[in-house]
Amino acid sequence: MNKKRYVPDLQRLHSLAERNYAALQRLLTQSPDEPLQREILVGDQLRFQIAEKTSARYTTDLAIAQTAPDTHDFVKASFIVRLYHDARMAEIIDCQGQERLTALTLTAENPAYPRDEKLQLNQHLADWLKLCFQTGRIQYEFNYAG
């Protein structure tokens, strides 16, 4: 039996990570003294909170969590995105509490997992960002100092 070894498409994965980084930078544009936090409303029901979880010289981790509608926690979207500022790339490092994400998954151990889990999750991030740009809105508070 001759099985072909799965080889991840690194060019596609890196291209997707670069596009996700650029989209997140547009979404999170802010003034330097403002804390990195956003609430995005999508449609009438969906609400997402984006907050900086950790920050280092070359990376920033963002926690993105669905806060509405009121449903069980296991149904709500929740993921952590790491921004690599030196490489200008972004990738999901935690999705629904699953931290051990890999580009290769041995399907013999668990055939339910896709072989390209990392690519699929980062495509999910790209789709989520597209949804935010197409139908999302951000509430702003205007402070009038007069």
PDB file of C-alpha atoms in Angstrom:
ATOM      1  CA  MET A   1       0.000   0.000   0.000  1.00  0.00           C
ATOM      2  CA  ASN A   2       1.617   3.247  -1.165  1.00  0.00           C
ATOM      3  CA  LYS A   3       0.238   6.240   0.729  1.00  0.00           C
ATOM      4  CA  LYS A   4       1.314   9.700  -0.306  1.00  0.00           C
ATOM      5  CA  ARG A   5       2.626  11.773   2.552  1.00  0.00           C
ATOM      6  CA  TYR A   6       0.618  14.929   3.163  1.00  0.00           C
ATOM      7  CA  VAL A   7       2.659  18.101   2.715  1.00  0.00           C
ATOM      8  CA  PRO A   8       1.096  21.360   3.936  1.00  0.00           C
ATOM      9  CA  ASP A   9       0.892  24.223   1.460  1.00  0.00           C
ATOM     10  CA  LEU A  10       3.154  26.696   3.288  1.00  0.00           C
ATOM     11  CA  GLN A  11       2.864  29.339   0.602  1.00  0.00           C
ATOM     12  CA  ARG A  12      -0.914  29.354   0.924  1.00  0.00           C
ATOM     13  CA  LEU A  13      -0.724  29.334   4.734  1.00  0.00           C
ATOM     14  CA  HIS A  14       1.758  32.243   4.823  1.00  0.00           C
ATOM     15  CA  SER A  15      -0.224  34.244   2.271  1.00  0.00           C
ATOM     16  CA  LEU A  16      -3.365  33.780   4.343  1.00  0.00           C
ATOM     17  CA  ALA A  17      -1.509  34.798   7.534  1.00  0.00           C
ATOM     18  CA  GLU A  18      -0.241  37.972   5.842  1.00  0.00           C
ATOM     19  CA  ARG A  19      -3.731  38.924   4.617  1.00  0.00           C
ATOM     20  CA  ASN A  20      -5.196  38.250   8.072  1.00  0.00           C
ATOM     21  CA  TYR A  21      -2.531  40.465   9.672  1.00  0.00           C
ATOM     22  CA  ALA A  22      -3.297  43.333   7.276  1.00  0.00           C
ATOM     23  CA  ALA A  23      -7.054  42.987   7.856  1.00  0.00           C
ATOM     24  CA  LEU A  24      -6.640  42.925  11.643  1.00  0.00           C
ATOM     25  CA  GLN A  25      -4.449  46.039  11.490  1.00  0.00           C
ATOM     26  CA  ARG A  26      -7.217  47.844   9.575  1.00  0.00           C
ATOM     27  CA  LEU A  27      -9.846  46.606  12.020  1.00  0.00           C
ATOM     28  CA  LEU A  28      -7.870  47.623  15.091  1.00  0.00           C
ATOM     29  CA  THR A  29      -6.675  51.065  13.991  1.00  0.00           C
ATOM     30  CA  GLN A  30      -6.526  53.234  17.082  1.00  0.00           C
ATOM     31  CA  SER A  31      -4.717  56.087  18.714  1.00  0.00           C
ATOM     32  CA  PRO A  32      -1.467  55.142  20.507  1.00  0.00           C
ATOM     33  CA  ASP A  33      -2.759  56.032  23.983  1.00  0.00           C
ATOM     34  CA  GLU A  34      -5.967  54.023  23.560  1.00  0.00           C
ATOM     35  CA  PRO A  35      -6.069  50.459  24.961  1.00  0.00           C
ATOM     36  CA  LEU A  36      -6.347  47.738  22.339  1.00  0.00           C
ATOM     37  CA  GLN A  37      -9.969  46.729  22.729  1.00  0.00           C
ATOM     38  CA  ARG A  38     -12.911  46.688  20.335  1.00  0.00           C
ATOM     39  CA  GLU A  39     -16.482  45.519  20.307  1.00  0.00           C
ATOM     40  CA  ILE A  40     -17.842  44.587  16.898  1.00  0.00           C
ATOM     41  CA  LEU A  41     -21.542  44.232  16.225  1.00  0.00           C
ATOM     42  CA  VAL A  42     -22.533  41.974  13.325  1.00  0.00           C
ATOM     43  CA  GLY A  43     -26.169  42.162  12.325  1.00  0.00           C
ATOM     44  CA  ASP A  44     -28.740  42.547  15.080  1.00  0.00           C
ATOM     45  CA  GLN A  45     -27.616  39.669  17.296  1.00  0.00           C
ATOM     46  CA  LEU A  46     -23.895  38.883  17.042  1.00  0.00           C
ATOM     47  CA  ARG A  47     -21.438  40.775  19.201  1.00  0.00           C
ATOM     48  CA  PHE A  48     -17.699  40.105  19.447  1.00  0.00           C
ATOM     49  CA  GLN A  49     -15.188  41.456  21.944  1.00  0.00           C
ATOM     50  CA  ILE A  50     -11.560  41.851  20.836  1.00  0.00           C
ATOM     51  CA  ALA A  51      -9.034  42.505  23.588  1.00  0.00           C
ATOM     52  CA  GLU A  52      -5.273  42.413  23.898  1.00  0.00           C
ATOM     53  CA  LYS A  53      -4.324  39.414  25.983  1.00  0.00           C
ATOM     54  CA  THR A  54      -0.528  39.708  25.984  1.00  0.00           C
ATOM     55  CA  SER A  55       1.989  41.874  24.221  1.00  0.00           C
ATOM     56  CA  ALA A  56       5.721  41.486  23.671  1.00  0.00           C
ATOM     57  CA  ARG A  57       8.260  43.162  21.443  1.00  0.00           C
ATOM     58  CA  TYR A  58       7.452  41.157  18.312  1.00  0.00           C
ATOM     59  CA  THR A  59       4.068  39.603  19.101  1.00  0.00           C
ATOM     60  CA  THR A  60       0.629  40.500  20.385  1.00  0.00           C
ATOM     61  CA  ASP A  61      -2.034  37.974  21.350  1.00  0.00           C
ATOM     62  CA  LEU A  62      -5.638  39.018  20.823  1.00  0.00           C
ATOM     63  CA  ALA A  63      -8.558  37.283  22.499  1.00  0.00           C
ATOM     64  CA  ILE A  64     -11.664  37.311  20.307  1.00  0.00           C
ATOM     65  CA  ALA A  65     -14.854  36.138  21.954  1.00  0.00           C
ATOM     66  CA  GLN A  66     -18.501  36.159  21.022  1.00  0.00           C
ATOM     67  CA  THR A  67     -20.417  37.908  23.804  1.00  0.00           C
ATOM     68  CA  ALA A  68     -23.963  37.849  22.402  1.00  0.00           C
ATOM     69  CA  PRO A  69     -26.522  36.444  21.922  1.00  0.00           C
ATOM     70  CA  ASP A  70     -27.012  34.811  25.276  1.00  0.00           C
ATOM     71  CA  THR A  71     -26.288  31.166  24.575  1.00  0.00           C
ATOM     72  CA  HIS A  72     -24.207  28.448  26.159  1.00  0.00           C
ATOM     73  CA  ASP A  73     -20.466  29.095  26.219  1.00  0.00           C
ATOM     74  CA  PHE A  74     -19.636  25.983  24.199  1.00  0.00           C
ATOM     75  CA  VAL A  75     -21.632  27.396  21.261  1.00  0.00           C
ATOM     76  CA  LYS A  76     -20.016  30.844  21.282  1.00  0.00           C
ATOM     77  CA  ALA A  77     -16.999  31.533  19.107  1.00  0.00           C
ATOM     78  CA  SER A  78     -13.773  32.026  21.043  1.00  0.00           C
ATOM     79  CA  PHE A  79     -10.249  32.132  19.673  1.00  0.00           C
ATOM     80  CA  ILE A  80      -6.848  33.674  20.269  1.00  0.00           C
ATOM     81  CA  VAL A  81      -4.940  35.229  17.404  1.00  0.00           C
ATOM     82  CA  ARG A  82      -1.197  35.868  17.564  1.00  0.00           C
ATOM     83  CA  LEU A  83       0.109  38.828  15.588  1.00  0.00           C
ATOM     84  CA  TYR A  84       3.743  38.512  14.507  1.00  0.00           C
ATOM     85  CA  HIS A  85       4.749  42.153  13.950  1.00  0.00           C
ATOM     86  CA  ASP A  86       8.210  41.431  12.527  1.00  0.00           C
ATOM     87  CA  ALA A  87       6.846  38.981   9.917  1.00  0.00           C
ATOM     88  CA  ARG A  88       3.524  40.882   9.532  1.00  0.00           C
ATOM     89  CA  MET A  89       1.541  37.663   9.923  1.00  0.00           C
ATOM     90  CA  ALA A  90      -1.401  36.565  12.087  1.00  0.00           C
ATOM     91  CA  GLU A  91      -2.565  33.085  13.010  1.00  0.00           C
ATOM     92  CA  ILE A  92      -5.040  31.421  15.318  1.00  0.00           C
ATOM     93  CA  ILE A  93      -3.152  29.778  18.174  1.00  0.00           C
ATOM     94  CA  ASP A  94      -6.171  28.727  20.252  1.00  0.00           C
ATOM     95  CA  CYS A  95      -9.677  27.916  19.076  1.00  0.00           C
ATOM     96  CA  GLN A  96     -12.465  27.071  21.512  1.00  0.00           C
ATOM     97  CA  GLY A  97      -9.835  26.258  24.158  1.00  0.00           C
ATOM     98  CA  GLN A  98      -7.839  23.918  21.907  1.00  0.00           C
ATOM     99  CA  GLU A  99      -4.227  25.100  22.070  1.00  0.00           C
ATOM    100  CA  ARG A 100      -2.383  22.267  20.339  1.00  0.00           C
ATOM    101  CA  LEU A 101      -3.021  23.269  16.744  1.00  0.00           C
ATOM    102  CA  THR A 102      -0.731  21.880  14.092  1.00  0.00           C
ATOM    103  CA  ALA A 103      -0.278  22.077  10.355  1.00  0.00           C
ATOM    104  CA  LEU A 104      -0.095  18.286  10.276  1.00  0.00           C
ATOM    105  CA  THR A 105      -2.443  15.982  12.132  1.00  0.00           C
ATOM    106  CA  LEU A 106      -1.831  12.266  12.090  1.00  0.00           C
ATOM    107  CA  THR A 107      -5.111  10.969  10.773  1.00  0.00           C
ATOM    108  CA  ALA A 108      -4.334   7.439  11.943  1.00  0.00           C
ATOM    109  CA  GLU A 109      -4.636   8.624  15.553  1.00  0.00           C
ATOM    110  CA  ASN A 110      -7.858  10.536  15.018  1.00  0.00           C
ATOM    111  CA  PRO A 111      -9.430  10.449  11.561  1.00  0.00           C
ATOM    112  CA  ALA A 112     -12.013  13.066  12.606  1.00  0.00           C
ATOM    113  CA  TYR A 113      -9.412  15.861  12.467  1.00  0.00           C
ATOM    114  CA  PRO A 114      -8.507  17.360   9.116  1.00  0.00           C
ATOM    115  CA  ARG A 115      -4.905  17.133   7.972  1.00  0.00           C
ATOM    116  CA  ASP A 116      -4.625  20.865   7.458  1.00  0.00           C
ATOM    117  CA  GLU A 117      -6.233  22.053  10.680  1.00  0.00           C
ATOM    118  CA  LYS A 118      -4.081  25.187  10.919  1.00  0.00           C
ATOM    119  CA  LEU A 119      -4.919  26.253   7.371  1.00  0.00           C
ATOM    120  CA  GLN A 120      -8.632  25.695   7.930  1.00  0.00           C
ATOM    121  CA  LEU A 121      -8.652  27.667  11.179  1.00  0.00           C
ATOM    122  CA  ASN A 122      -6.796  30.564   9.588  1.00  0.00           C
ATOM    123  CA  GLN A 123      -9.263  30.456   6.682  1.00  0.00           C
ATOM    124  CA  HIS A 124     -11.976  30.686   9.359  1.00  0.00           C
ATOM    125  CA  LEU A 125     -10.240  33.833  10.673  1.00  0.00           C
ATOM    126  CA  ALA A 126     -10.178  35.281   7.142  1.00  0.00           C
ATOM    127  CA  ASP A 127     -13.894  34.520   6.719  1.00  0.00           C
ATOM    128  CA  TRP A 128     -14.671  36.086  10.116  1.00  0.00           C
ATOM    129  CA  LEU A 129     -12.706  39.224   9.186  1.00  0.00           C
ATOM    130  CA  LYS A 130     -14.561  39.419   5.865  1.00  0.00           C
ATOM    131  CA  LEU A 131     -17.874  39.188   7.749  1.00  0.00           C
ATOM    132  CA  CYS A 132     -16.763  42.000  10.074  1.00  0.00           C
ATOM    133  CA  PHE A 133     -15.819  44.268   7.175  1.00  0.00           C
ATOM    134  CA  GLN A 134     -18.960  43.520   5.170  1.00  0.00           C
ATOM    135  CA  THR A 135     -21.648  43.674   7.853  1.00  0.00           C
ATOM    136  CA  GLY A 136     -19.956  44.617  11.116  1.00  0.00           C
ATOM    137  CA  ARG A 137     -19.924  47.939  12.860  1.00  0.00           C
ATOM    138  CA  ILE A 138     -18.024  49.435  15.756  1.00  0.00           C
ATOM    139  CA  GLN A 139     -19.661  51.722  18.286  1.00  0.00           C
ATOM    140  CA  TYR A 140     -17.741  54.864  19.046  1.00  0.00           C
ATOM    141  CA  GLU A 141     -18.173  57.149  21.996  1.00  0.00           C
ATOM    142  CA  PHE A 142     -17.661  60.778  21.167  1.00  0.00           C
ATOM    143  CA  ASN A 143     -16.284  62.884  24.002  1.00  0.00           C
ATOM    144  CA  TYR A 144     -17.034  66.528  23.502  1.00  0.00           C
ATOM    145  CA  ALA A 145     -14.647  68.717  25.425  1.00  0.00           C
ATOM    146  CA  GLY A 146     -16.156  72.158  25.061  1.00  0.00           C
TER     147      GLY A 146
END
